[in-house]
CSV table of C-alpha atoms in Angstrom, one decimal:
chain,number,residue,atom,x,y,z
D,1,UNK,CA,0.0,0.0,0.0
D,2,UNK,CA,1.1,3.5,-0.7
D,3,UNK,CA,2.4,5.8,2.0
D,4,UNK,CA,-0.7,6.9,4.0
D,5,UNK,CA,0.7,10.2,5.2
D,6,UNK,CA,1.3,11.5,1.7
D,7,UNK,CA,-1.3,14.2,0.8
D,8,UNK,CA,-3.1,13.5,-2.5
D,9,UNK,CA,-6.4,13.2,-4.2
D,10,UNK,CA,-7.8,9.7,-4.0
D,11,UNK,CA,-10.9,7.7,-4.9
D,12,UNK,CA,-10.6,4.9,-2.4
D,13,UNK,CA,-9.8,6.3,1.1
D,14,UNK,CA,-8.9,9.4,3.1
D,15,UNK,CA,-7.6,9.8,6.7
D,16,UNK,CA,-8.5,12.6,9.1
D,17,UNK,CA,-6.6,13.2,12.3
D,18,UNK,CA,-7.0,15.4,15.3
D,19,UNK,CA,-3.7,16.6,16.6
D,20,UNK,CA,-2.4,18.6,19.6
D,21,UNK,CA,-0.3,21.8,19.1
D,22,UNK,CA,2.7,19.6,20.0
D,23,UNK,CA,1.8,17.2,17.1
D,24,UNK,CA,0.4,14.4,19.2
D,25,UNK,CA,-2.4,12.5,17.4
D,26,UNK,CA,-5.5,12.0,19.6
D,27,UNK,CA,-8.2,11.3,17.0
D,28,UNK,CA,-8.3,9.3,13.8
D,29,UNK,CA,-11.1,8.8,11.3
D,30,UNK,CA,-10.7,6.7,8.2
D,31,UNK,CA,-13.1,6.8,5.2
D,32,UNK,CA,-12.8,4.0,2.7
D,33,UNK,CA,-14.8,2.3,0.0
D,34,UNK,CA,-14.8,-1.0,2.0
D,35,UNK,CA,-14.5,-2.2,5.5
D,36,UNK,CA,-11.4,-4.3,4.7
D,37,UNK,CA,-9.6,-1.3,3.1
D,38,UNK,CA,-10.6,1.0,6.1
D,39,UNK,CA,-9.0,-1.5,8.5
D,40,UNK,CA,-5.9,-1.9,6.4
D,41,UNK,CA,-5.5,1.9,6.1
D,42,UNK,CA,-6.0,2.5,9.9
D,43,UNK,CA,-3.4,-0.2,10.7
D,44,UNK,CA,-0.8,1.3,8.3
D,45,UNK,CA,-1.5,4.8,9.5
D,46,UNK,CA,-0.8,3.7,13.1
D,47,UNK,CA,2.5,2.1,12.0
D,48,UNK,CA,3.6,5.1,10.0
D,49,UNK,CA,3.0,7.4,12.9
D,50,UNK,CA,4.5,5.1,15.5
D,51,UNK,CA,1.3,4.8,17.4
D,52,UNK,CA,0.6,1.7,19.5
D,53,UNK,CA,-2.8,0.2,18.5
D,54,UNK,CA,-3.5,-0.5,22.2
D,55,UNK,CA,-3.4,3.2,22.9
D,56,UNK,CA,-6.5,3.8,20.8
D,57,UNK,CA,-10.1,2.7,21.0
D,58,UNK,CA,-12.5,2.3,18.1
D,59,UNK,CA,-15.6,4.2,19.2
D,60,UNK,CA,-17.6,3.9,15.9
D,61,UNK,CA,-17.5,2.1,12.7
D,62,UNK,CA,-19.9,1.4,9.8
D,63,UNK,CA,-21.3,2.9,6.7
D,64,UNK,CA,-21.9,6.7,6.7
D,65,UNK,CA,-24.2,8.5,4.3
D,66,UNK,CA,-22.3,10.8,1.8
D,67,UNK,CA,-25.3,11.4,-0.4
D,68,UNK,CA,-24.9,14.8,-2.1
D,69,UNK,CA,-21.2,15.0,-1.4
D,70,UNK,CA,-18.8,15.0,-4.4
D,71,UNK,CA,-15.8,14.7,-2.1
D,72,UNK,CA,-14.8,14.3,1.5
D,73,UNK,CA,-12.4,17.0,2.6
D,74,UNK,CA,-11.5,19.0,5.7
D,75,UNK,CA,-13.9,21.6,4.4
D,76,UNK,CA,-16.8,19.1,4.1
D,77,UNK,CA,-16.1,18.0,7.7
D,78,UNK,CA,-16.7,21.4,9.3
D,79,UNK,CA,-18.8,19.9,12.2
D,80,UNK,CA,-16.1,17.4,13.0
D,81,UNK,CA,-13.5,20.2,12.8
D,82,UNK,CA,-15.5,22.4,15.2
D,83,UNK,CA,-15.9,19.4,17.7
D,84,UNK,CA,-12.2,18.7,17.7
D,85,UNK,CA,-11.4,22.4,18.0
D,86,UNK,CA,-13.4,22.5,21.3
D,87,UNK,CA,-11.1,19.7,22.5
D,88,UNK,CA,-8.0,21.6,21.6
D,89,UNK,CA,-7.3,19.5,18.5
D,90,UNK,CA,-6.7,20.6,14.9
D,91,UNK,CA,-8.3,18.6,12.1
D,92,UNK,CA,-5.8,17.6,9.3
D,93,UNK,CA,-6.1,15.0,6.5
D,94,UNK,CA,-4.0,13.2,4.0
D,95,UNK,CA,-5.9,14.7,1.0
D,96,UNK,CA,-9.3,14.4,-0.7
D,97,UNK,CA,-11.6,11.4,-1.2
D,98,UNK,CA,-13.8,11.7,-4.3
D,99,UNK,CA,-17.1,9.8,-3.7
D,100,UNK,CA,-17.8,9.2,-7.4
D,101,UNK,CA,-21.6,9.1,-6.9
D,102,UNK,CA,-21.6,6.8,-3.9
D,103,UNK,CA,-24.4,7.1,-1.4
D,104,UNK,CA,-22.4,5.8,1.5
D,105,UNK,CA,-18.8,5.2,2.5
D,106,UNK,CA,-17.4,3.0,5.3
D,107,UNK,CA,-15.8,4.8,8.2
D,108,UNK,CA,-13.8,3.8,11.3
D,109,UNK,CA,-13.4,6.4,14.1
D,110,UNK,CA,-10.8,5.9,16.9
D,111,UNK,CA,-9.7,8.1,19.8
D,112,UNK,CA,-6.8,7.8,22.2
D,113,UNK,CA,-7.5,6.3,25.6
D,114,UNK,CA,-6.0,9.5,27.1
D,115,UNK,CA,-8.6,11.7,25.3
D,116,UNK,CA,-11.4,9.3,26.2
D,117,UNK,CA,-10.5,9.3,29.9
D,118,UNK,CA,-10.3,13.1,29.9
D,119,UNK,CA,-13.6,13.5,28.2
D,120,UNK,CA,-15.4,11.0,30.4
D,121,UNK,CA,-14.1,12.8,33.5
D,122,UNK,CA,-15.8,16.0,32.5
D,123,UNK,CA,-19.2,16.8,33.9
D,124,UNK,CA,-21.3,18.1,31.0
D,125,UNK,CA,-24.9,18.6,31.7
D,126,UNK,CA,-27.2,17.3,29.0
D,127,UNK,CA,-30.9,18.0,29.3
D,128,UNK,CA,-32.7,14.7,28.9
D,129,UNK,CA,-36.4,14.3,28.3
D,130,UNK,CA,-38.7,11.2,27.7
D,131,UNK,CA,-42.3,11.6,26.8
D,132,UNK,CA,-45.1,10.0,24.8
D,133,UNK,CA,-47.4,11.5,22.2
D,134,UNK,CA,-50.0,8.8,21.4
D,135,UNK,CA,-52.1,11.2,19.4
D,136,UNK,CA,-49.6,10.6,16.5
D,137,UNK,CA,-50.7,6.9,16.2
D,138,UNK,CA,-54.5,7.4,16.4
D,139,UNK,CA,-55.3,5.0,19.2
D,140,UNK,CA,-58.8,5.0,20.7
D,141,UNK,CA,-58.7,7.3,23.7
D,142,UNK,CA,-59.3,4.5,26.3
D,143,UNK,CA,-56.1,2.7,25.1
D,144,UNK,CA,-53.9,5.7,24.9
D,145,UNK,CA,-55.0,6.8,28.3
D,146,UNK,CA,-53.9,3.5,29.8
D,147,UNK,CA,-50.6,3.5,27.9
D,148,UNK,CA,-49.8,7.0,29.2
D,149,UNK,CA,-48.8,5.3,32.4
D,150,UNK,CA,-45.6,4.3,30.7
D,151,UNK,CA,-44.4,7.9,30.9
D,152,UNK,CA,-43.7,7.1,34.6
D,153,UNK,CA,-40.8,5.0,33.4
D,154,UNK,CA,-41.6,2.2,35.8
D,155,UNK,CA,-41.6,-1.5,34.9
D,156,UNK,CA,-45.0,-2.6,33.5
D,157,UNK,CA,-46.9,-5.7,32.6
D,158,UNK,CA,-49.3,-5.2,29.8
D,159,UNK,CA,-52.2,-7.7,29.5
D,160,UNK,CA,-52.6,-7.4,25.8
D,161,UNK,CA,-55.9,-9.0,25.0
D,162,UNK,CA,-56.4,-6.3,22.4
D,163,UNK,CA,-53.5,-7.7,20.4
D,164,UNK,CA,-52.0,-4.3,20.0
D,165,UNK,CA,-48.6,-4.0,18.3
D,166,UNK,CA,-47.1,-2.6,21.5
D,167,UNK,CA,-43.5,-2.2,20.3
D,168,UNK,CA,-44.5,-0.3,17.1
D,169,UNK,CA,-46.9,1.9,19.0
D,170,UNK,CA,-44.4,2.9,21.6
D,171,UNK,CA,-41.6,3.4,19.0
D,172,UNK,CA,-43.8,5.7,17.0
D,173,UNK,CA,-45.1,7.6,20.1
D,174,UNK,CA,-42.0,8.2,22.1
D,175,UNK,CA,-40.3,11.5,22.0
D,176,UNK,CA,-37.4,13.3,23.6
D,177,UNK,CA,-33.7,12.6,23.9
D,178,UNK,CA,-31.3,11.0,26.3
D,179,UNK,CA,-27.5,10.6,26.6
D,180,UNK,CA,-25.8,7.2,26.4
D,181,UNK,CA,-22.1,6.3,26.5
D,182,UNK,CA,-20.6,5.1,23.3
D,183,UNK,CA,-18.8,2.5,25.3
D,184,UNK,CA,-18.0,1.6,28.9
D,185,UNK,CA,-14.5,0.7,29.9
D,186,UNK,CA,-13.9,-1.2,33.1
D,187,UNK,CA,-10.5,-2.7,34.1
D,188,UNK,CA,-9.3,-2.9,30.5
D,189,UNK,CA,-12.6,-4.4,29.3
D,190,UNK,CA,-14.6,-2.4,26.7
D,191,UNK,CA,-18.4,-2.8,26.4
D,192,UNK,CA,-19.9,-1.1,23.3
D,193,UNK,CA,-23.3,0.3,24.2
D,194,UNK,CA,-24.1,2.5,21.2
D,195,UNK,CA,-25.6,0.4,18.4
D,196,UNK,CA,-26.9,2.0,15.2
D,197,UNK,CA,-29.5,-0.8,14.8
D,198,UNK,CA,-31.2,0.3,18.0
D,199,UNK,CA,-30.3,4.0,18.6
D,200,UNK,CA,-31.5,6.9,16.6
D,201,UNK,CA,-28.9,9.6,16.8
D,202,UNK,CA,-29.9,13.2,17.8
D,203,UNK,CA,-26.4,14.6,18.6
D,204,UNK,CA,-22.9,13.4,19.1
D,205,UNK,CA,-20.0,13.8,21.5
D,206,UNK,CA,-16.7,11.9,21.5
D,207,UNK,CA,-17.6,9.8,24.5
D,208,UNK,CA,-21.4,10.1,24.4
D,209,UNK,CA,-24.2,10.0,21.9
D,210,UNK,CA,-27.5,11.9,22.2
D,211,UNK,CA,-30.3,9.5,21.0
D,212,UNK,CA,-34.0,9.2,20.9
D,213,UNK,CA,-35.0,7.1,23.9
D,214,UNK,CA,-34.4,3.6,22.8
D,215,UNK,CA,-37.3,1.1,22.4
D,216,UNK,CA,-35.8,-2.4,22.0
D,217,UNK,CA,-38.1,-5.3,21.4
D,218,UNK,CA,-37.4,-9.0,22.1
D,219,UNK,CA,-39.9,-11.7,21.2
D,220,UNK,CA,-39.6,-15.1,22.8
D,221,UNK,CA,-41.1,-16.7,19.7
D,222,UNK,CA,-38.4,-15.6,17.3
D,223,UNK,CA,-35.5,-14.1,19.1
D,224,UNK,CA,-32.6,-15.8,21.0
D,225,UNK,CA,-31.9,-15.8,24.7
D,226,UNK,CA,-28.3,-15.1,23.7
D,227,UNK,CA,-29.3,-11.5,23.0
D,228,UNK,CA,-29.0,-11.0,26.8
D,229,UNK,CA,-25.3,-12.1,26.8
D,230,UNK,CA,-22.1,-10.2,26.4
D,231,UNK,CA,-20.7,-11.0,23.0
D,232,UNK,CA,-17.0,-11.0,22.4
D,233,UNK,CA,-16.2,-9.1,19.1
D,234,UNK,CA,-12.5,-8.4,19.5
D,235,UNK,CA,-9.9,-9.0,22.2
D,236,UNK,CA,-11.2,-7.4,25.4
D,237,UNK,CA,-14.1,-5.8,23.5
D,238,UNK,CA,-17.7,-6.9,23.9
D,239,UNK,CA,-21.0,-6.0,22.4
D,240,UNK,CA,-23.5,-5.0,25.2
D,241,UNK,CA,-26.5,-7.2,25.9
D,242,UNK,CA,-30.0,-5.8,25.1
D,243,UNK,CA,-30.6,-4.6,28.6
D,244,UNK,CA,-27.6,-2.3,28.4
D,245,UNK,CA,-28.4,-1.1,24.9
D,246,UNK,CA,-31.9,-0.2,26.3
D,247,UNK,CA,-30.2,2.2,28.7
D,248,UNK,CA,-32.5,5.1,29.5
D,249,UNK,CA,-35.3,3.6,27.5
D,250,UNK,CA,-37.6,0.6,27.2
D,251,UNK,CA,-37.0,-3.1,26.8
D,252,UNK,CA,-40.2,-4.7,25.6
D,253,UNK,CA,-40.4,-8.4,26.1
D,254,UNK,CA,-43.2,-10.4,24.3
D,255,UNK,CA,-44.1,-13.5,26.1
D,256,UNK,CA,-40.7,-13.8,27.7
D,257,UNK,CA,-39.7,-16.8,29.9
D,258,UNK,CA,-40.6,-16.2,33.6
D,259,UNK,CA,-37.0,-16.8,34.7
D,260,UNK,CA,-35.7,-14.1,32.3
D,261,UNK,CA,-38.1,-11.5,33.7
D,262,UNK,CA,-37.3,-12.4,37.2
D,263,UNK,CA,-33.6,-12.1,36.5
D,264,UNK,CA,-34.0,-8.6,34.9
D,265,UNK,CA,-36.2,-7.4,37.8
D,266,UNK,CA,-33.7,-8.5,40.3
D,267,UNK,CA,-30.9,-6.9,38.3
D,268,UNK,CA,-32.8,-3.6,38.2
D,269,UNK,CA,-33.5,-3.8,42.0
D,270,UNK,CA,-29.7,-4.2,42.6
D,271,UNK,CA,-29.0,-1.4,40.1
D,272,UNK,CA,-26.1,-3.3,38.5
D,273,UNK,CA,-25.1,-6.4,36.7
D,274,UNK,CA,-22.1,-8.5,37.7
D,275,UNK,CA,-20.3,-10.4,35.0
D,276,UNK,CA,-17.0,-12.2,34.4
D,277,UNK,CA,-15.3,-11.3,31.2
D,278,UNK,CA,-11.8,-12.5,30.3
D,279,UNK,CA,-11.5,-13.8,33.8
D,280,UNK,CA,-12.2,-10.5,35.4
D,281,UNK,CA,-15.3,-9.9,37.6
D,282,UNK,CA,-16.8,-6.5,36.7
D,283,UNK,CA,-19.8,-4.5,37.7
D,284,UNK,CA,-21.9,-2.4,35.4
D,285,UNK,CA,-24.8,0.0,36.3
D,286,UNK,CA,-28.1,-0.7,34.6
D,287,UNK,CA,-30.9,1.7,33.9
D,288,UNK,CA,-33.8,0.6,31.7
D,289,UNK,CA,-37.6,0.1,31.9
D,290,UNK,CA,-39.1,-3.4,31.4
D,291,UNK,CA,-42.4,-3.9,29.6
D,292,UNK,CA,-43.8,-7.4,29.5
D,293,UNK,CA,-46.2,-7.7,26.6
D,294,UNK,CA,-48.4,-10.8,27.2
D,295,UNK,CA,-51.8,-12.4,26.8
D,296,UNK,CA,-51.0,-14.9,29.6
D,297,UNK,CA,-50.4,-12.9,32.8
D,298,UNK,CA,-50.7,-16.0,34.9
D,299,UNK,CA,-47.2,-16.9,33.7
D,300,UNK,CA,-45.8,-14.0,35.7
D,301,UNK,CA,-47.9,-14.3,38.9
D,302,UNK,CA,-46.0,-13.4,42.0
D,303,UNK,CA,-43.6,-11.0,40.1
D,304,UNK,CA,-44.0,-7.5,41.3
D,305,UNK,CA,-44.6,-4.8,38.6
D,306,UNK,CA,-45.2,-1.2,39.7
D,307,UNK,CA,-47.6,-0.8,36.7
D,308,UNK,CA,-50.2,-3.2,35.3
D,309,UNK,CA,-52.0,-2.2,32.1
D,310,UNK,CA,-55.1,-4.0,30.9
D,311,UNK,CA,-55.8,-3.7,27.2
D,312,UNK,CA,-59.2,-5.5,26.7
D,313,UNK,CA,-60.7,-6.7,23.4
D,314,UNK,CA,-62.9,-4.3,21.6
D,315,UNK,CA,-66.5,-3.6,22.7
D,316,UNK,CA,-69.0,-3.0,19.9
D,317,UNK,CA,-68.4,0.8,19.7
D,318,UNK,CA,-64.6,0.5,19.6
D,319,UNK,CA,-64.7,-2.4,17.1
D,320,UNK,CA,-66.9,-0.3,14.8
D,321,UNK,CA,-64.7,2.8,15.2
D,322,UNK,CA,-61.4,1.0,14.5
D,323,UNK,CA,-62.8,-1.1,11.7
D,324,UNK,CA,-64.5,1.8,10.0
D,325,UNK,CA,-61.2,3.8,10.1
D,326,UNK,CA,-59.2,0.9,8.7
D,327,UNK,CA,-61.5,0.3,5.8
D,328,UNK,CA,-62.5,3.9,5.1
D,329,UNK,CA,-66.2,3.1,5.1
D,330,UNK,CA,-69.0,3.4,7.6
D,331,UNK,CA,-69.7,0.0,9.1
D,332,UNK,CA,-73.4,-0.8,9.8
D,333,UNK,CA,-73.9,-2.0,13.4
D,334,UNK,CA,-75.8,-5.0,12.2
D,335,UNK,CA,-72.8,-6.4,10.4
D,336,UNK,CA,-70.5,-6.5,13.5
D,337,UNK,CA,-72.0,-9.7,15.0
D,338,UNK,CA,-71.0,-11.6,11.9
D,339,UNK,CA,-67.3,-11.4,13.0
D,340,UNK,CA,-66.0,-13.9,15.5
D,341,UNK,CA,-65.1,-12.5,19.0
D,342,UNK,CA,-61.4,-13.3,18.5
D,343,UNK,CA,-61.3,-10.8,15.7
D,344,UNK,CA,-62.4,-7.9,17.9
D,345,UNK,CA,-58.7,-6.8,18.4
D,346,UNK,CA,-56.2,-4.6,16.6
D,347,UNK,CA,-54.6,-7.7,15.0
D,348,UNK,CA,-58.1,-8.9,14.0
D,349,UNK,CA,-58.9,-5.6,12.3
D,350,UNK,CA,-55.6,-5.7,10.5
D,351,UNK,CA,-56.4,-9.1,9.1
D,352,UNK,CA,-59.9,-8.1,8.1
D,353,UNK,CA,-58.6,-4.9,6.4
D,354,UNK,CA,-56.0,-6.9,4.5
D,355,UNK,CA,-58.7,-9.4,3.2
D,356,UNK,CA,-61.0,-6.5,2.4
D,357,UNK,CA,-58.4,-4.7,0.2
D,358,UNK,CA,-57.7,-7.9,-1.7
D,359,UNK,CA,-61.4,-8.6,-2.3
D,360,UNK,CA,-62.0,-5.0,-3.4
D,361,UNK,CA,-59.5,-5.4,-6.2
D,362,UNK,CA,-60.8,-8.7,-7.4
D,363,UNK,CA,-64.6,-8.4,-7.0
D,364,UNK,CA,-67.2,-5.9,-8.1
D,365,UNK,CA,-69.4,-5.8,-5.1
D,366,UNK,CA,-70.7,-3.2,-2.7
D,367,UNK,CA,-69.0,-2.6,0.6
D,368,UNK,CA,-71.6,-4.4,2.7
D,369,UNK,CA,-71.4,-7.6,0.5
D,370,UNK,CA,-67.7,-7.6,0.7
D,371,UNK,CA,-67.8,-7.2,4.4
D,372,UNK,CA,-70.1,-10.1,4.8
D,373,UNK,CA,-67.8,-12.1,2.6
D,374,UNK,CA,-64.8,-11.3,4.7
D,375,UNK,CA,-66.7,-12.2,7.9
D,376,UNK,CA,-67.5,-15.6,6.3
D,377,UNK,CA,-63.9,-16.2,5.4
D,378,UNK,CA,-62.5,-15.5,8.8
D,379,UNK,CA,-65.2,-17.5,10.6
D,380,UNK,CA,-64.7,-20.5,8.3
D,381,UNK,CA,-68.1,-20.3,6.6
D,382,UNK,CA,-69.0,-20.1,3.0
D,383,UNK,CA,-68.5,-16.7,1.3
């Protein structure tokens, strides 16, 4: 590979560095057209500048949008330059990277352990706020009123006989922002907390990320219990389990095993998790809100939840209201008894509406006839 430090125009990679007035490098960011190239460039840059890899920590990596950018230069990175300037660092680069119409470029960002330690020791007050706005999702008032209890940020058990898509409703209703650490370092062990899959970024600092309050969903029917384990991704570096990634937000568990819920409740009561990683026993603080989403509350009898929310199936008025809204037509009251009781739920209406739309495209019938046909289909009768 060519000499990394040589300034030039390129179409495959570029390196940015944040340096002290004395020339010490404290920050490195590599943009490259692939992950493998980015890693190779970073490794060679460290060698050329006599930097020990163990003195730096990768705080972020992955594809970054460059849509609309013809080139990546120090001028295009004004926000990064301003951030580094506040830290007493000057942004320099080894040239220009032309994007050649690409929408995204892979990047790796690493900072020195000295800089990370300095920044983590600073007390910077960040205003945090978590709230719900259920008016955005159009729930019937009696359901949104009950779900508003979640704004108390206390563990909750939801008896979901209404078959509401609780994770989606909460994700679409939650507002505000919180601060989470990019990573936690304890006794040489690094736990990566920030995860682009789960966290919606609102702002960024070197050691912290401002995110929308996370709403992380785990479904016992399709997800793995391994999601609650620390996963080794590099030497002394681990990916955080879901309960740490849900820091400051909600961990929604659909029909979870009782033992898992009991473990998480006990962990929260203690305020920390104890874990042995690489032979070292470490303790990590925990701060998340548990929501158990279930139709079988008896599975969790004896477990203490500060909040219990009952979401009952629809009565006639609610069924008519929700179904009429879903279909975009006025539903005659006399048609409602044709539908089985088990379809008087949010999921039931979703199924009815899907069948309705398909029949509307294929059959030339009026709305009442189609509705009767849908009722016959879902009840197992003859259309």
